[in-house]
Short mmCIF file of C-alpha atoms in Angstrom, two decimals:
data_model
loop_
_atom_site.label_atom_id
_atom_site.label_comp_id
_atom_site.label_asym_id
_atom_site.label_seq_id
_atom_site.Cartn_x
_atom_site.Cartn_y
_atom_site.Cartn_z
CA MET A 199 27.82 -7.74 -17.79
CA ASN A 200 25.41 -9.80 -15.69
CA LYS A 201 25.57 -7.20 -12.85
CA ARG A 202 24.85 -4.43 -15.34
CA PHE A 203 21.82 -6.31 -16.69
CA ARG A 204 20.48 -6.85 -13.14
CA SER A 205 21.00 -3.17 -12.34
CA CYS A 206 19.11 -2.11 -15.48
CA ALA A 207 16.34 -4.60 -14.75
CA MET A 208 16.06 -3.35 -11.18
CA LEU A 209 15.95 0.28 -12.36
CA ALA A 210 13.25 -0.57 -14.90
CA ALA A 211 11.19 -2.33 -12.20
CA VAL A 212 11.47 0.66 -9.85
CA LEU A 213 10.48 3.09 -12.62
CA LEU A 214 7.51 0.90 -13.55
CA PHE A 215 6.43 0.76 -9.89
CA VAL A 216 6.70 4.55 -9.52
CA ALA A 217 4.80 5.12 -12.78
CA SER A 218 2.01 2.75 -11.72
CA GLY A 219 1.73 4.60 -8.38
CA ALA A 220 1.37 7.91 -10.22
CA ASP A 221 -1.41 6.41 -12.37
CA ALA A 222 -3.18 5.15 -9.25
CA ALA A 223 -3.03 8.62 -7.68
CA ALA A 224 -4.49 10.10 -10.88
CA ASP A 225 -7.44 7.66 -10.62
CA VAL A 226 -8.59 9.07 -7.28
CA ALA A 227 -11.88 10.93 -7.69
CA HIS A 228 -12.12 14.09 -5.56
CA ILE A 229 -15.76 14.02 -4.51
CA PHE A 230 -18.08 16.28 -2.53
CA TRP A 231 -20.82 15.47 -0.04
CA LYS A 232 -23.51 16.00 -2.69
CA ASP A 233 -22.04 13.05 -4.62
CA LEU A 234 -23.08 10.70 -1.79
CA ARG A 235 -26.80 11.45 -1.98
CA PRO A 236 -29.41 11.17 -4.73
CA ALA A 237 -29.66 14.30 -6.89
CA THR A 238 -33.33 14.63 -5.93
CA GLN A 239 -32.63 14.76 -2.17
CA ALA A 240 -32.65 18.14 -0.47
CA ILE A 241 -29.31 19.42 0.71
CA ALA A 242 -28.84 20.60 4.28
CA GLU A 243 -29.32 24.30 3.49
CA ASP A 244 -32.61 23.52 1.70
CA ALA A 245 -33.90 21.39 4.57
CA ASN A 246 -33.45 24.14 7.19
CA LEU A 247 -30.19 22.96 8.71
CA PRO A 248 -29.53 20.70 10.40
CA MET A 249 -31.01 18.14 8.04
CA ILE A 250 -32.78 15.40 9.95
CA ALA A 251 -32.88 11.99 8.29
CA ALA A 252 -36.41 11.39 9.60
CA LYS A 253 -37.65 14.30 7.45
CA LEU A 254 -36.56 12.52 4.26
CA PRO A 255 -38.90 10.05 2.52
CA ASP A 256 -36.15 7.39 2.41
CA HIS A 257 -34.64 8.47 5.78
CA GLY A 258 -31.41 9.20 3.91
CA GLU A 259 -30.76 5.54 3.19
CA THR A 260 -30.56 5.87 -0.60
CA LEU A 261 -26.88 5.59 -1.49
CA SER A 262 -24.84 6.51 -4.54
CA LEU A 263 -23.84 3.15 -5.97
CA ASN A 264 -21.96 4.66 -8.93
CA LEU A 265 -19.07 5.35 -6.51
CA GLN A 266 -18.94 1.76 -5.24
CA ASP A 267 -15.36 0.40 -5.07
CA LYS A 268 -13.95 3.66 -6.49
CA ALA A 269 -10.86 5.35 -5.07
CA ILE A 270 -12.11 8.66 -3.71
CA GLN A 271 -10.96 11.63 -1.68
CA LEU A 272 -13.50 13.44 0.50
CA ALA A 273 -12.98 16.23 3.03
CA GLY A 274 -15.11 16.50 6.15
CA TYR A 275 -15.01 16.58 9.92
CA ALA A 276 -13.72 13.62 11.95
CA LEU A 277 -15.66 12.44 14.97
CA PRO A 278 -13.83 9.63 16.83
CA VAL A 279 -15.56 6.29 17.33
CA ASP A 280 -12.57 4.22 18.53
CA ARG A 281 -9.66 6.02 20.12
CA ASP A 282 -6.94 5.73 22.71
CA ALA A 283 -5.93 9.19 23.97
CA ASP A 284 -5.09 11.17 20.81
CA LEU A 285 -4.75 8.11 18.52
CA VAL A 286 -7.91 7.39 16.54
CA TYR A 287 -8.48 3.93 15.08
CA GLN A 288 -11.92 4.61 13.59
CA PHE A 289 -14.02 7.74 13.08
CA LEU A 290 -17.14 9.08 11.42
CA LEU A 291 -16.58 11.60 8.64
CA VAL A 292 -19.43 14.11 8.65
CA PRO A 293 -20.23 17.23 6.57
CA TRP A 294 -20.57 19.73 9.44
CA THR A 295 -19.19 20.34 12.90
CA GLY A 296 -21.34 19.30 15.83
CA ALA A 297 -23.08 16.58 13.81
CA CYS A 298 -24.02 13.47 15.81
CA SER A 299 -23.15 14.78 19.26
CA HIS A 300 -25.54 17.59 20.22
CA MET A 301 -27.16 18.24 16.88
CA PRO A 302 -29.36 15.89 14.88
CA THR A 303 -27.44 13.24 13.00
CA PRO A 304 -26.97 13.71 9.25
CA PRO A 305 -28.71 11.09 7.10
CA PRO A 306 -26.73 7.85 6.61
CA ASN A 307 -25.81 8.84 3.04
CA GLN A 308 -23.96 11.83 4.52
CA ILE A 309 -21.84 9.83 7.01
CA VAL A 310 -18.74 7.78 6.18
CA LEU A 311 -17.25 5.30 8.66
CA VAL A 312 -13.46 5.58 8.26
CA THR A 313 -10.81 3.13 9.41
CA PRO A 314 -7.38 4.72 8.86
CA ALA A 315 -4.53 2.61 7.45
CA HIS A 316 -2.53 3.79 10.47
CA PRO A 317 -3.87 5.29 13.70
CA TYR A 318 -4.53 8.97 13.10
CA LYS A 319 -3.29 11.45 15.70
CA MET A 320 -6.25 13.75 16.24
CA LYS A 321 -5.89 17.11 17.94
CA GLU A 322 -9.62 17.66 18.56
CA ALA A 323 -13.06 16.32 17.72
CA TYR A 324 -14.44 17.66 14.45
CA GLU A 325 -10.95 18.19 13.08
CA PRO A 326 -11.15 18.89 9.33
CA VAL A 327 -9.54 16.03 7.40
CA ALA A 328 -9.33 14.62 3.90
CA VAL A 329 -9.86 10.88 3.55
CA THR A 330 -8.50 8.92 0.58
CA GLY A 331 -9.43 5.29 -0.04
CA VAL A 332 -11.91 2.92 -1.66
CA LEU A 333 -15.55 3.81 -0.98
CA LYS A 334 -17.87 0.95 -0.04
CA PRO A 335 -21.62 1.67 0.20
CA GLY A 336 -23.47 -0.23 2.90
CA MET A 337 -25.33 0.59 6.09
CA GLU A 338 -23.36 0.15 9.28
CA LYS A 339 -24.11 1.16 12.86
CA SER A 340 -21.48 2.62 15.18
CA GLN A 341 -21.66 3.25 18.89
CA LEU A 342 -20.60 6.83 19.60
CA PHE A 343 -19.68 7.86 23.14
CA ILE A 344 -20.59 11.46 23.85
CA LEU A 345 -20.54 13.52 27.04
CA ASP A 346 -24.08 12.76 28.09
CA GLY A 347 -24.29 9.12 27.01
CA VAL A 348 -24.09 6.76 24.07
CA SER A 349 -25.56 7.29 20.63
CA ILE A 350 -25.99 4.77 17.83
CA VAL A 351 -25.16 6.35 14.47
CA GLN A 352 -25.85 4.74 11.11
CA SER A 353 -23.42 5.44 8.29
CA GLY A 354 -24.11 4.73 4.63
CA TYR A 355 -20.52 4.32 3.48
CA LYS A 356 -17.20 3.05 4.74
CA VAL A 357 -13.58 3.51 3.76
CA ARG A 358 -11.11 0.99 5.17
CA LYS A 359 -7.31 1.38 5.13
CA ALA A 360 -7.82 5.09 4.46
CA GLU A 361 -5.09 7.66 4.16
CA VAL A 362 -6.05 10.57 6.39
CA THR A 363 -4.56 14.05 6.22
CA SER A 364 -5.36 17.20 8.12
CA VAL A 365 -6.78 20.05 6.02
CA ASP A 366 -7.43 23.71 6.72
CA THR A 367 -10.91 23.81 5.21
CA VAL A 368 -13.67 21.58 3.92
CA PRO A 369 -14.60 23.01 0.51
CA ASP A 370 -18.29 22.09 0.63
CA ALA A 371 -18.83 22.31 4.40
CA VAL A 372 -22.33 23.07 5.56
CA THR A 373 -22.44 26.32 7.55
CA LEU A 374 -24.25 26.14 10.84
CA PRO A 375 -27.11 28.51 11.58
CA VAL A 376 -26.31 31.67 13.54
CA ASN A 377 -27.98 30.38 16.71
CA SER A 378 -26.08 27.05 16.73
CA PRO A 379 -24.16 26.27 19.94
CA TRP A 380 -21.43 24.75 17.74
CA ASN A 381 -20.53 27.91 15.81
CA PHE A 382 -17.25 28.19 17.71
CA LEU A 383 -16.05 25.11 15.79
CA ASN A 384 -16.27 27.02 12.51
CA LYS A 385 -13.94 29.78 13.69
CA LYS A 386 -10.24 29.65 12.80
CA LYS A 387 -7.93 29.19 15.73
CA ASN A 388 -5.01 31.64 16.04
#
């Protein structure tokens, strides 16, 4: 009888754990890039893409504090900050391809510094990914190594211990202008 009681107790504990995990997954807010900026701030298309933080009265440093410490999921493009070959230990999540390297940097409230829970195996820079984790507002500078030197990029948010998954598309991606040298990144690979 004692073994049966332990078995039932163990089963109940497992079911409770599984149910609590399902509740946690339901509490993840699927957000878009517009949710990270003040409603009064121009979006990239309105600011004659690419949006330059210097054009904004607050330089893009006004953050959305109503998302602070919330579990979120956001899709964007990953730009490695810390990597070893194809394993990425930290990256910037940005709303368009080419951002930060050879195009003007998005404002800080449109850049998320992501530290994956486990190194993420990245196929290419600007790979579309979805990031799930707890959003923490706060300015942070990252040193980004690009082909022609080093760039310091300021992000307005961070997500640590993030779950990162590859996605086919970014639902609210900003489309680059026709004359952009980075248009090839928007094309599907066969």
